[in-house]
Steps between C-alpha positions, in 0.01 A plus 500: 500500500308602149246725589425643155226722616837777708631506089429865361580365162305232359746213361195346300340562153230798481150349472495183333160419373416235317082428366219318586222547319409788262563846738614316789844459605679372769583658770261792503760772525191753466465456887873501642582856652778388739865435370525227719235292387610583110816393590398174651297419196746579296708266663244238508339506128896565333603166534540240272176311664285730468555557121452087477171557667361731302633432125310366287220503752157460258130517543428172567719467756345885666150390464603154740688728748203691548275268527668295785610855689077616455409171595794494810361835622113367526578219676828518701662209343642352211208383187467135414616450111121451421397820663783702355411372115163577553594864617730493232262405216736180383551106610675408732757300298575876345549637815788245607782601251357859605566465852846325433614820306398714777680301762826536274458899471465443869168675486306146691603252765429130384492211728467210199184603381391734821485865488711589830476869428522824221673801581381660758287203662645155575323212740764499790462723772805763474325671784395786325119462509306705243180570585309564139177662540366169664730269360832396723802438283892444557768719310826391370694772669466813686476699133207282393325473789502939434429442136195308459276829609630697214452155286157460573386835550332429831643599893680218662583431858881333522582338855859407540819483697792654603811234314695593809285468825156383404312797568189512308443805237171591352476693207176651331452643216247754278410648225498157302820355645707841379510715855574375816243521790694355811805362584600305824741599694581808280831415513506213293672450187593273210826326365459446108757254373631466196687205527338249248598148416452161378254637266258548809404817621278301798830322612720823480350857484200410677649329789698816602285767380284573815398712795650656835369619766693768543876614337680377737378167424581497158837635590562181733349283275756577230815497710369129577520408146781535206666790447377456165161529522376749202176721604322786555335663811182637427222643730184369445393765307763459277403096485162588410625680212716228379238236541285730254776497239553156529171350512258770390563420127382133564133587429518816393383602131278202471187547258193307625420195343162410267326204706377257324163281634781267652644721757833519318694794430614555105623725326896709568407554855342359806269663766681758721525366819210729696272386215545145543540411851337572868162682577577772242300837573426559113368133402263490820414921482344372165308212656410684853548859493211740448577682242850461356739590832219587703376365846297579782795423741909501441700341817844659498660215725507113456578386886241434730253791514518537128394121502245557728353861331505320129301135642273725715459718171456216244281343729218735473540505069729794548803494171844566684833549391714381739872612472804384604830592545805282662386091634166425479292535818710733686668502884283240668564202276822570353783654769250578845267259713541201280876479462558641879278231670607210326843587632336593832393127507853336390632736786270403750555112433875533571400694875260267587690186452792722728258547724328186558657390807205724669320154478664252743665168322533656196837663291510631159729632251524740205707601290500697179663364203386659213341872523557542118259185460256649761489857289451259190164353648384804653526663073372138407147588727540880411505394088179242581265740671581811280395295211169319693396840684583769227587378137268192465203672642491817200312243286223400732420918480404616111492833587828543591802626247841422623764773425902529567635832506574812706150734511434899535201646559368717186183725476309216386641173654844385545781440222673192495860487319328716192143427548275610592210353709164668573282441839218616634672445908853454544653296840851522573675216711832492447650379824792604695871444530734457806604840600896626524582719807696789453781391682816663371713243304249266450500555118839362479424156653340179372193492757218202486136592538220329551496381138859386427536368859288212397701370227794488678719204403786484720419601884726758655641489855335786588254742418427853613083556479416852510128572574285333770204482307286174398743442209794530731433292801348183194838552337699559785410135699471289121905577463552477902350185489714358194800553724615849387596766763233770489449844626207692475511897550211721512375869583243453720427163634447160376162511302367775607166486355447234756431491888813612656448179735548267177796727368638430817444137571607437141824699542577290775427144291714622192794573797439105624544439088807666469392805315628800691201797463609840531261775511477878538787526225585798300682414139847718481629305209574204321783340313721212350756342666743266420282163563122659485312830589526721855211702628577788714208584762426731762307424807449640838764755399790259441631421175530112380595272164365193428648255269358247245553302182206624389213747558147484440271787451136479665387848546166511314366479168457802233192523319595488130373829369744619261429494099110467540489917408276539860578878551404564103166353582477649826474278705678517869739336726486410905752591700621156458558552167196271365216619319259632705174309501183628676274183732332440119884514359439733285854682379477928502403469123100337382487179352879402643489220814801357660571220738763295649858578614486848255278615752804465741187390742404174670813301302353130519369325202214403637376882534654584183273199307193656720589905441513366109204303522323826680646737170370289242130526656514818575655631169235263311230514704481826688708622811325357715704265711764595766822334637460412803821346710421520846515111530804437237706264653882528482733202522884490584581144420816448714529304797230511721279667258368880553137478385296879579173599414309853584702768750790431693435641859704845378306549197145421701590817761616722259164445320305649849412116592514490890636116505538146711802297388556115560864341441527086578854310459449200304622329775131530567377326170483118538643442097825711564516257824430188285730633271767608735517827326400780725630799315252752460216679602173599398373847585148669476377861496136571596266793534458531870163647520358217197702261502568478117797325388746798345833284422619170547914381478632183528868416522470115487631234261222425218349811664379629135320201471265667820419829388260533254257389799626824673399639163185426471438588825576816441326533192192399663524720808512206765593587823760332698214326710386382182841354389519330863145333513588356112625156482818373411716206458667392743922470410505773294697815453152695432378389834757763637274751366188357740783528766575834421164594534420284780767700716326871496293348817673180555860341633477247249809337693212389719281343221501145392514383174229636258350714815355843468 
């Protein structure tokens, strides 16, 4: 088996370098450090194909290839011939002959006259996704798909797969597409061929130059093909180095273009890429900003609280700078609620059609065909509403400026990739991230989280879920439900946040489901084995291992806090390890707000958008508002829903209320009867000596649908009398709330229908 990368001696020519455009060559040796990488482009750019490409290569053939690769990173696909002579300041008859030379030098995919795709970018979907600032695009390879930061000089956001298994990888990067920020699972890797042929590096290198999950993956991967097969193994690192040799001198060196009246670039150069494309900071600080760089509010954090702080800001005449780093508007949209409850829904179809013989006459069947086509829709709805919810709706507010890049706080705003932006208030949302236990061994294993379980391609058997959280019991029945084997392990109980009644009851329906719940757990260790991963747990003194294809990790989420130069401003962390906000959320240091998941508090997106919405007043308009959640609803969409609002009947006691409670089945609901669905309950705490309503949970199916009555009851101080004298419809899960109240003073077994 070749495996190039073992060699201590490199069999290949030093360096080869061969020019693009006056101080540019190609590859960028400048940033290759590892001998592995130099000897991989050595290997690659000494051949006989790569001297054809670049030979002879002239200006008029550069200032095409730019254009199409500028215009291919604005819009995520290939240009039309019109639009890529226009951006190329010539006809469109000029550009043909252009185009065919390129597609000899094997520079440009043609399909007749069709632009199929320019090193790094091509129209068919490789699987590896490039998320572009807010543009989605496909790379060639595994190499590209790490290049095109470096190329453009902005942070991408790759989403890929293991070659072997399937398992998705997510890779981030910073500091303009040159550092990397994340990688998922840690252990993956990359396979860079060199194998080219047929005068097509998209038929030969790029086909086998891709990702692994882990080495061992790779390692099986190759012993399933010829013993042949010329590579390298390099670490992601090391592929985000070579992807900045290769593709960093692509626009690099490029001197920006007179413009004539026309719109049309002249001259030796064309418009660097951040000039010419996208909500650029510096051609919209001219037409919005202040004074130069100056607002009255930066946004550090493009998701769903930064969304809601900038609109709330803009709204009142305020001039923001909104900045973003990774995919545009954040968890919600892009890998949390979205994503996870479309698959909730596929999930649920497939049980209710299996369970439909609870209606007498009737038989159904399901069956899953395609999961990979399921995934596809669920990214097909997660592509739409990011672009109707976040990037289409910048316009509609002049007084925001869009920015990419990775911020730090500086005496006198924050500094974005070099520059510097001044603000009058400062808000920091910057979300959270699943958090990794520290279970010994678990850095050496290819784990899912919340993220990279939903882009999972090919289903496993089984699956280990570690944490009995909100995240893990969702996850935990979607993949039960699509027929794989699944155990769920936890500390404590399952959710428990929640009424230990409904942690209970729901235990017991995930059992009827087939997913086997084990609580109380202490983590020893974890580990591969020969077909998957083994978890080693302690409980009730006696030592067990559980086996699985796969594991998932749902233990929490990390507030992203690192890089924003918090302790050099002074401004604190919680115990949690967010930023600690007071009830105004005001940060330890004046004029600095935060809100959302950095606060490591309250980790909905619903109370993030309101925290943010709360900052932006306050920091504009005085302190003078305070966050109030004593009626936040919290939602665990599995099946029957958890729906809570206020104190459970723990939390109420602790707090010195002397309380009544009131538990009904929904046996005692006529809609679960209707519906012959009587899992659940609903449970209510009251103050015993007034009667106010302190908490309401529901464990019913469609029982989120019911709660924001609870809510507002709450809000409004209503008494359970008062809930039990209001009207409701009749058939309907909310009723159960008039039934809970109802049944502090009455058997309502014993009332008819509507009575009380």
């Amino acid at each position: 088996m070749n495996d190039c990368c073992t060699s201590s001696a490199s069999p290949f020519p030093a360096r080869p370098s061969f020019a693009v455009r006056p101080g540019v060559t190609f590859p960028d040796w400048s940033v290759v450090t590892s001998p592995t990488v130099q000897n991989a482009l050595s290997a690659m750019t000494g051949s006989n194909h790569v001297f054809n490409r670049w030979s002879g290569y002239d200006p008029v053939a550069d200032r095409v290839r730019v254009a199409l690769l500028q215009l291919y990173a604005e819009d995520g696909r290939a240009p039309t011939i019109a639009a890529l002579a226009e951006r190329a300041g010539s006809s469109e008859r000029a550009i043909l002959p252009v185009l065919e030379e390129l597609r000899r030098r094997d520079l440009l995919v043609l399909d007749g006259e069709r632009i199929m795709g320019a090193y790094p970018f091509t129209e068919h979907d490789t699987g590896h996704r490039v998320m572009l600032g807010r543009t989605a695009v496909n790379a060639m390879c595994a190499v590209d798909a790490l290049g095109i930061g470096a190329m453009t000089r902005r942070d991408v956001a790759i989403t890929s797969r293991c070659r072997h298994c399937g398992a998705p990888i997510r890779i981030v990067t910073r500091d303009r597409g040159t550092t990397l920020a994340n990688v998922e699972p840690m252990t993956a890797v990359m396979w860079q061929s060199i194998r080219y042929e047929g005068a097509c590096a998209a038929n030969s290198l790029c086909a086998t130059t891709v990702f692994f999950c882990s080495d061992e993956h790779l390692s099986v991967w190759r012993h399933q093909r010829s013993s042949d097969e010329p590579g390298f193994r390099l670490s992601i690192q090391e592929g985000l180095e070579a992807g900045r040799a290769l593709f960093g001198p692509s626009l690099a060196g490029l001197i920006a273009a007179e413009r004539s009246g026309d719109g049309r670039a002249h001259g030796s150069g064309l418009m660097p890429l951040d000039a010419a494309s996208g909500p650029s900071v510096d051609r919209h600080a001219r037409a919005n900003g202040r004074n130069g760089n100056a607002y009255d509010l930066v946004v550090i954090g493009a998701g769903s609280a930064g969304f809601s702080a900038a609109i709330t800001a803009a709204d009142q005449g305020s001039q923001v700078a909104l900045i973003g780093s990774g995919t545009i508007g954040g968890t919600c949209v892009n890998i949390g609620c979205l994503p996870s409850k479309t698959l909730i829904r596929a999930a649920e179809t497939l049980h209710n059609a299996r369970v439909a013989a609870r209606f007498a006459g009737i038989s159904a069947e399901a069956e899953l065909t395609d999961w990979r086509a399921t995934v596809r829709q669920k990214d097909d709805l997660v592509s739409q509403m990011r672009q109707r919810k976040y990037i289409n709706i910048l316009p509609a507010h002049n007084g925001i400026v869009y920015r990419e890049g990775a911020a730090r706080l500086t005496e006198v705003g924050v500094e974005v990739d070099g520059t510097t932006i001044r603000a009058d208030k400062i808000i920091i949302a910057t979300g959270a991230r699943p958090t990794v236990p520290a279970i010994p061994g678990i850095e050496t294993i290819p784990y899912l989280t919340s993220t990279t379980a939903l882009d999972l391609a090919e289903l496993p058997r089984s699956l280990l879920v570690i944490g009995g959280g909100y995240v893990g019991a969702e996850l935990a029945q979607i993949f039960a439900r699509a027929g794989v084997k699944v155990t769920l392990v936890c500390r404590s109980r399952l959710l428990p946040e929640a009424e230990p009644e409904i942690g209970a009851a729901l235990t017991e329906y995930f059992g009827d489901e087939g997913i086997a719940v084990i609580s109380g757990v202490s983590y020893r260790a974890i580990q591969r084995t020969g077909t998957g991963v083994a978890l080693t747990i302690v409980r009730d003194g006696e030592t067990t291992r559980i086996d699985a294809d796969q594991v998932l990790i749902a233990t929490g989420r990390t507030p992203n806090v690192e890089g924003l130069g918090l302790i050099e401003r002074g401004i604190a962390l919680s115990q949690k390890g967010g930023i600690a906000v007071d009830d105004r959320m005001r940060t330890t240091k004046a004029g600095i707000y935060a809100a959302g998941d950095v606060t490591g508090r309250d980790q909905f997106v619903y109370m993030a958008a309101y925290g943010a919405k709360l900052a932006a007043r306050n920091a504009l308009n005085g302190d003078s508002l305070r966050y109030d959640n004593s009626a936040m609803p919290a939602i665990v969409f599995c099946d029957p829903q958890v729906a809570s609002v206020g104190l459970t009947e723990i939390a109420a006691r602790t707090a010195g209320h002397a309380v009544r409670v009131s538990t009904i089945s929904l046996d005692q609901v006529p809609r679960a009867l209707a519906a012959r669905n009587t899992r659940g309950l609903i449970k209510l705490v009251a103050d015993s000596s007034s009667g106010r309503l302190l908490g309401a949970h529901i464990l019913a199916p469609e029982g989120a649908d019911s709660i924001q009555t609870a809510a507002l009851a709450i809000r409004q101080g209503l008494t359970v009398d008062d809930l039990a004298e209001t009207i409701f419809p009749y058939l309907t899960t909310v009723e159960g709330l008039k039934l809970a109240a109802l049944s502090f003073g009455k058997d309502v077994a014993k009332l008819s229908c509507c009575a009380g």
